[in-house]
Coordinates of C-alpha atoms in Angstrom, one line a residue:
X1 CA 28.1 16.4 25.4
X2 CA 24.3 14.7 25.7
X3 CA 23.3 11.6 25.7
X4 CA 22.3 10.2 22.5
X5 CA 18.5 8.6 22.3
X6 CA 18.6 5.2 20.3
X7 CA 14.8 5.2 17.8
X8 CA 14.1 2.7 19.8
X9 CA 13.5 4.5 23.0
X10 CA 12.8 7.5 21.2
X11 CA 9.2 7.0 21.4
X12 CA 5.6 5.3 23.0
X13 CA 4.6 3.0 20.0
X14 CA 0.7 4.6 20.4
X15 CA 2.9 8.2 20.5
X16 CA 4.7 7.8 17.8
X17 CA 1.4 6.5 15.9
X18 CA -0.7 9.8 17.3
X19 CA 2.1 11.4 14.7
X20 CA 1.9 9.7 12.1
X21 CA -1.7 9.6 11.8
X22 CA -1.4 13.4 12.5
X23 CA 1.5 13.7 9.8
X24 CA -0.7 11.9 6.8
X25 CA -4.1 13.6 8.2
X26 CA -1.5 17.2 7.2
X27 CA -0.6 15.3 4.2
X28 CA 3.1 15.0 5.0
X29 CA 4.5 11.7 3.8
X30 CA 8.1 12.0 5.1
X31 CA 7.3 10.5 8.7
X32 CA 10.1 10.3 11.4
X33 CA 12.3 7.5 11.9
X34 CA 12.0 8.0 16.2
X35 CA 8.1 7.4 15.3
X36 CA 8.4 4.8 12.7
X37 CA 10.0 2.6 15.0
X38 CA 7.9 3.6 17.8
X39 CA 4.6 2.6 15.3
X40 CA 6.5 -1.0 14.3
X41 CA 7.1 -1.8 18.2
X42 CA 2.9 -2.0 18.8
X43 CA 1.7 -4.3 20.8
X44 CA -0.4 -7.2 19.2
X45 CA -2.8 -6.8 22.0
X46 CA -3.2 -2.8 20.9
X47 CA -5.5 -4.5 17.7
X48 CA -8.0 -2.4 18.4
X49 CA -6.7 0.3 19.7
X50 CA -4.6 0.9 16.4
X51 CA -8.1 0.3 14.5
X52 CA -9.7 3.1 16.2
X53 CA -6.5 5.7 15.9
X54 CA -6.7 4.9 12.3
X55 CA -10.4 5.7 11.8
X56 CA -9.8 9.3 12.7
X57 CA -8.5 9.4 8.9
X58 CA -10.6 9.7 5.6
X59 CA -10.0 5.8 3.7
X60 CA -8.0 7.6 1.2
X61 CA -5.5 9.0 3.9
X62 CA -5.8 5.2 5.3
X63 CA -5.0 4.3 2.1
X64 CA -1.8 6.3 1.1
X65 CA -0.9 5.8 5.3
X66 CA -0.6 1.9 4.7
X67 CA 0.8 2.4 1.2
X68 CA 3.5 4.2 2.2
X69 CA 4.5 2.3 5.4
X70 CA 4.1 -0.5 2.9
X71 CA 6.6 1.2 0.7
X72 CA 9.1 1.8 4.0
X73 CA 9.0 -1.6 4.9
X74 CA 9.6 -2.8 2.1
X75 CA 13.3 -0.4 0.6
X76 CA 14.6 -0.4 4.7
X77 CA 14.8 -3.1 7.2
X78 CA 14.4 -2.8 11.0
X79 CA 10.6 -2.2 11.0
X80 CA 7.9 -4.4 11.7
X81 CA 4.3 -2.9 10.8
X82 CA 2.8 -6.9 11.6
X83 CA 0.2 -5.2 13.9
X84 CA -0.7 -1.7 12.3
X85 CA -1.9 -3.8 8.6
X86 CA -3.2 -6.5 10.6
X87 CA -5.4 -4.3 12.1
X88 CA -6.5 -3.1 9.0
X89 CA -7.1 -6.2 7.3
X90 CA -11.2 -5.8 8.6
X91 CA -11.1 -2.1 7.5
X92 CA -15.1 -0.9 5.8
X93 CA -13.0 0.1 2.8
X94 CA -12.3 -2.9 0.6
X95 CA -8.9 -0.6 -1.3
X96 CA -7.8 0.2 2.6
X97 CA -7.7 -3.9 3.6
X98 CA -6.4 -4.9 -0.2
X99 CA -3.2 -2.2 0.6
X100 CA -3.1 -3.1 4.3
X101 CA -2.4 -7.5 2.8
X102 CA 0.4 -5.9 0.4
X103 CA 1.7 -4.4 3.4
X104 CA 1.9 -8.1 5.4
X105 CA 3.6 -9.6 2.1
X106 CA 6.2 -7.5 3.5
X107 CA 6.2 -8.7 7.1
X108 CA 8.1 -11.2 7.9
X109 CA 6.6 -12.3 10.8
X110 CA 3.7 -15.4 12.2
X111 CA 1.7 -12.5 12.8
X112 CA 1.7 -11.4 9.2
X113 CA 1.4 -15.1 8.0
X114 CA -1.4 -15.5 10.4
X115 CA -3.3 -13.0 9.0
X116 CA -3.0 -13.7 5.5
X117 CA -4.5 -16.6 6.8
X118 CA -7.2 -15.7 7.6
X119 CA -8.1 -13.2 5.0
X120 CA -7.6 -16.0 1.8
X121 CA -8.9 -17.9 3.9
X122 CA -12.3 -15.8 4.2
X123 CA -15.5 -16.5 1.9
X124 CA -16.9 -12.9 2.7
X125 CA -13.9 -11.2 1.7
X126 CA -14.2 -9.4 -1.5
X127 CA -12.4 -11.2 -4.1
X128 CA -9.6 -8.8 -4.5
X129 CA -8.7 -9.2 -0.9
X130 CA -9.1 -12.6 -0.9
X131 CA -6.7 -12.6 -4.3
X132 CA -3.9 -10.1 -3.0
X133 CA -3.6 -12.5 0.4
X134 CA -2.8 -15.4 -2.2
X135 CA -0.2 -13.9 -4.1
X136 CA 1.7 -13.0 -0.8
X137 CA 1.2 -16.3 0.5
X138 CA 3.1 -17.4 -2.4
X139 CA 5.8 -15.0 -1.1
X140 CA 5.6 -16.9 2.0
X141 CA 5.9 -20.1 0.6
X142 CA 9.0 -19.0 -1.7
X143 CA 10.6 -17.7 1.7
X144 CA 10.4 -21.8 3.8
X145 CA 11.2 -23.4 0.2
X146 CA 14.5 -21.5 0.0
X147 CA 14.6 -21.7 4.3
X148 CA 14.1 -18.1 4.4
X149 CA 12.0 -18.4 7.2
X150 CA 10.8 -20.9 9.8
X151 CA 9.1 -23.3 8.8
X152 CA 6.6 -23.5 11.8
X153 CA 3.4 -22.5 9.9
X154 CA 4.8 -23.8 6.6
X155 CA 2.3 -26.2 6.7
X156 CA -0.7 -24.1 6.9
X157 CA 0.4 -22.0 3.9
X158 CA 0.7 -25.0 1.5
X159 CA -2.3 -27.0 2.7
X160 CA -4.2 -23.3 2.5
X161 CA -3.0 -22.5 -1.0
X162 CA -3.5 -26.4 -2.6
X163 CA -7.2 -26.1 -1.2
X164 CA -8.4 -23.1 -3.2
X165 CA -6.3 -24.3 -6.3
X166 CA -8.5 -27.8 -5.8
X167 CA -12.1 -26.3 -5.3
X168 CA -14.4 -26.5 -8.1
X169 CA -16.7 -23.7 -5.8
X170 CA -13.7 -20.6 -5.9
X171 CA -13.8 -18.1 -8.1
X172 CA -11.3 -19.3 -11.0
X173 CA -8.9 -16.0 -10.8
X174 CA -8.5 -16.6 -7.1
X175 CA -7.9 -20.7 -7.8
X176 CA -5.7 -19.1 -10.7
X177 CA -3.7 -17.3 -7.8
X178 CA -3.2 -19.9 -5.7
X179 CA -1.8 -22.3 -8.5
X180 CA 0.7 -19.3 -10.0
X181 CA 1.6 -19.2 -5.7
X182 CA 1.5 -23.1 -4.9
X183 CA 3.8 -23.6 -8.0
X184 CA 6.9 -22.7 -5.7
X185 CA 6.6 -25.8 -3.5
X186 CA 8.7 -28.8 -3.7
X187 CA 5.8 -31.2 -3.3
X188 CA 4.8 -34.5 -5.2
X189 CA 1.3 -33.3 -6.3
X190 CA 2.7 -29.4 -7.3
X191 CA 3.2 -31.2 -11.0
X192 CA 0.0 -32.7 -11.3
X193 CA -2.1 -29.6 -10.1
X194 CA -0.2 -27.2 -12.8
X195 CA -0.9 -29.9 -15.4
X196 CA -4.3 -30.6 -15.1
X197 CA -4.6 -26.4 -13.9
X198 CA -2.3 -25.5 -17.5
X199 CA -5.5 -28.4 -19.3
X200 CA -8.0 -26.1 -17.8
X201 CA -11.0 -24.6 -20.2
X202 CA -10.5 -21.8 -16.9
X203 CA -8.4 -18.4 -18.9
X204 CA -7.2 -18.1 -15.3
X205 CA -6.1 -21.3 -14.6
X206 CA -4.2 -21.8 -17.4
X207 CA -2.6 -18.5 -17.1
X208 CA -1.6 -19.3 -13.7
X209 CA -0.2 -22.3 -14.5
X210 CA 2.1 -20.8 -16.9
X211 CA 3.3 -18.9 -13.7
X212 CA 3.8 -21.8 -11.5
X213 CA 6.5 -23.6 -14.1
X214 CA 8.5 -20.2 -13.4
X215 CA 8.2 -20.2 -10.2
X216 CA 8.9 -23.8 -10.0
X217 CA 12.2 -23.7 -11.2
X218 CA 11.7 -26.9 -12.9
X219 CA 13.9 -26.8 -16.4
X220 CA 11.3 -30.0 -17.6
X221 CA 8.2 -27.1 -18.3
X222 CA 10.3 -25.5 -20.8
X223 CA 9.1 -27.7 -23.8
X224 CA 5.4 -26.6 -22.4
X225 CA 6.6 -22.9 -22.3
X226 CA 7.9 -22.6 -25.7
X227 CA 4.5 -23.5 -27.0
X228 CA 2.9 -21.0 -25.1
X229 CA 5.5 -18.2 -26.7
X230 CA 3.7 -18.7 -29.8
X231 CA -0.2 -18.3 -27.9
X232 CA -3.4 -16.6 -29.0
X233 CA -3.7 -15.1 -25.9
X234 CA -1.1 -11.7 -25.1
X235 CA -0.7 -12.4 -21.7
X236 CA 0.1 -15.9 -21.5
X237 CA 2.9 -15.6 -23.7
X238 CA 4.5 -12.4 -21.6
X239 CA 4.0 -15.0 -18.6
X240 CA 5.4 -17.7 -20.3
X241 CA 8.2 -15.5 -21.4
X242 CA 9.1 -14.5 -17.5
X243 CA 8.4 -17.8 -16.6
X244 CA 11.3 -19.2 -18.7
X245 CA 13.5 -16.1 -17.5
X246 CA 12.6 -17.6 -13.9
X247 CA 13.9 -21.0 -14.7
X248 CA 17.1 -19.5 -15.6
X249 CA 18.1 -22.1 -17.8
X250 CA 20.4 -21.4 -20.8
X251 CA 17.8 -24.1 -23.1
X252 CA 15.1 -21.1 -22.4
X253 CA 17.4 -18.5 -24.3
X254 CA 16.8 -19.6 -28.7
X255 CA 13.5 -19.4 -27.4
X256 CA 13.2 -16.1 -26.8
X257 CA 15.8 -15.4 -28.6
X258 CA 13.3 -16.5 -31.8
X259 CA 10.8 -13.8 -30.3
X260 CA 12.9 -10.8 -31.8
X261 CA 12.6 -12.1 -35.7
X262 CA 8.3 -12.6 -34.4
X263 CA 6.4 -9.4 -36.0
X264 CA 3.6 -10.5 -33.5
X265 CA 5.8 -9.3 -30.8
X266 CA 5.0 -7.1 -29.0
X267 CA 6.9 -4.0 -27.2
X268 CA 6.2 -5.7 -23.3
X269 CA 6.8 -9.2 -24.8
X270 CA 10.0 -7.8 -26.7
X271 CA 10.9 -6.2 -23.2
X272 CA 9.9 -9.4 -20.8
X273 CA 12.2 -11.2 -23.0
X274 CA 14.9 -8.9 -23.0
X275 CA 14.8 -8.9 -19.1
X276 CA 14.6 -12.7 -19.2
X277 CA 17.9 -12.9 -21.4
X278 CA 19.6 -11.2 -18.3
X279 CA 18.2 -13.5 -16.0
X280 CA 19.5 -16.1 -17.9
X281 CA 22.9 -15.0 -18.2
X282 CA 24.3 -17.7 -20.7
X283 CA 27.3 -16.4 -23.1
X284 CA 24.6 -16.7 -26.0
X285 CA 22.1 -14.3 -24.1
X286 CA 24.3 -11.8 -23.0
X287 CA 25.9 -11.4 -26.5
X288 CA 22.4 -10.7 -27.5
X289 CA 21.9 -7.6 -25.0
X290 CA 25.3 -6.6 -25.9
X291 CA 23.3 -6.1 -28.6
X292 CA 20.0 -4.5 -28.3
X293 CA 22.1 -1.5 -25.9
X294 CA 21.8 0.4 -29.5
X295 CA 18.2 -0.8 -31.0
X296 CA 16.4 1.3 -31.9
X297 CA 13.8 1.6 -29.0
X298 CA 15.1 4.0 -25.7
X299 CA 12.7 1.6 -23.5
X300 CA 14.4 -2.1 -25.2
X301 CA 18.5 -0.1 -24.8
X302 CA 17.6 1.0 -21.6
X303 CA 16.0 -3.0 -20.6
X304 CA 18.6 -4.4 -22.1
X305 CA 21.3 -2.2 -20.1
X306 CA 19.6 -3.4 -17.0
X307 CA 19.7 -7.2 -17.7
X308 CA 22.6 -6.8 -18.5
X309 CA 23.7 -5.8 -14.9
X310 CA 21.4 -8.4 -13.2
X311 CA 23.7 -11.4 -15.7
X312 CA 26.8 -9.4 -14.7
X313 CA 25.6 -10.2 -11.3
X314 CA 24.7 -14.0 -12.0
X315 CA 28.4 -14.0 -12.3
X316 CA 30.0 -12.3 -10.0
X317 CA 27.6 -14.3 -7.4
X318 CA 28.7 -17.5 -9.2
X319 CA 32.0 -16.8 -8.6
X320 CA 31.8 -16.1 -5.6
X321 CA 30.4 -19.5 -4.7
X322 CA 32.8 -21.5 -7.3
X323 CA 36.0 -19.7 -5.2
X324 CA 34.2 -20.9 -1.5
X325 CA 34.9 -24.2 -2.4
X326 CA 38.4 -24.6 -2.1
X327 CA 38.1 -28.4 -2.7
X328 CA 36.7 -28.9 -6.4
X329 CA 33.0 -30.4 -4.9
X330 CA 31.6 -28.6 -6.6
X331 CA 32.6 -30.0 -10.0
X332 CA 32.2 -33.5 -9.2

């Protein structure tokens, strides 16, 4: 019997990159695992070479490759495409740079954070690309707050987001994204920043503040969000529904249930409310979701079923956590 070869030893990084490029050029989106593992071992010193190799592809193919690698990185463990994504944040095509930034958001490495910071701070960069980087840094901030990542870069990430959010010379959409992103940070200045953005005349800042309230998971924002549920702006209403779900307090369930009797509530808003009830998972929310499984709209029925499954997962997690507390301290 021949000795099996592990993916890690199956191909040299540059050779794997060449085969991946050849596959994409031939419109083959199913990439070989050994080549993917090879690409995930590219050295940071090879960034220039990687960029040169990728420019052999047309921009639409470069976009397709990065999008595919982002999908793989999100769905499967064991891959790190930081070097490849970082190489393409200086691509000539803004759409390619945007998907490269999205890819970096899936790479939980110091190199990825460094690249995202460079894009977010670049005043010469396209606005959409910068916003994508800010959103990605918000996910980095979330991981840092949850203790899922090293806090080595925490100060840089938070400082960059705060600087953009507070800079009146920056584009309002970019600032709004930064406000939303920084909402997860547990620092004393964050609530004040959210309040100022919410009171702003700029729609993007106002919307970013609503999103930040949800990301903060702070129940004290629920009364404000209740007011946003009846706002004239549809985007604000949808964001408020999502925020209430993110906060996850059972006190938010009655606010969401009122939307089912609101004739002005859009289909998107109702679907969002159904999903948010699943995130809350309270007894009242679950009872409503069970009734919605017979709703005449198939989309609402499907969303309700998915939300019920979400609520069940939350209950299972709570039961597990309680079972791991043999002394009953959590009840004190």
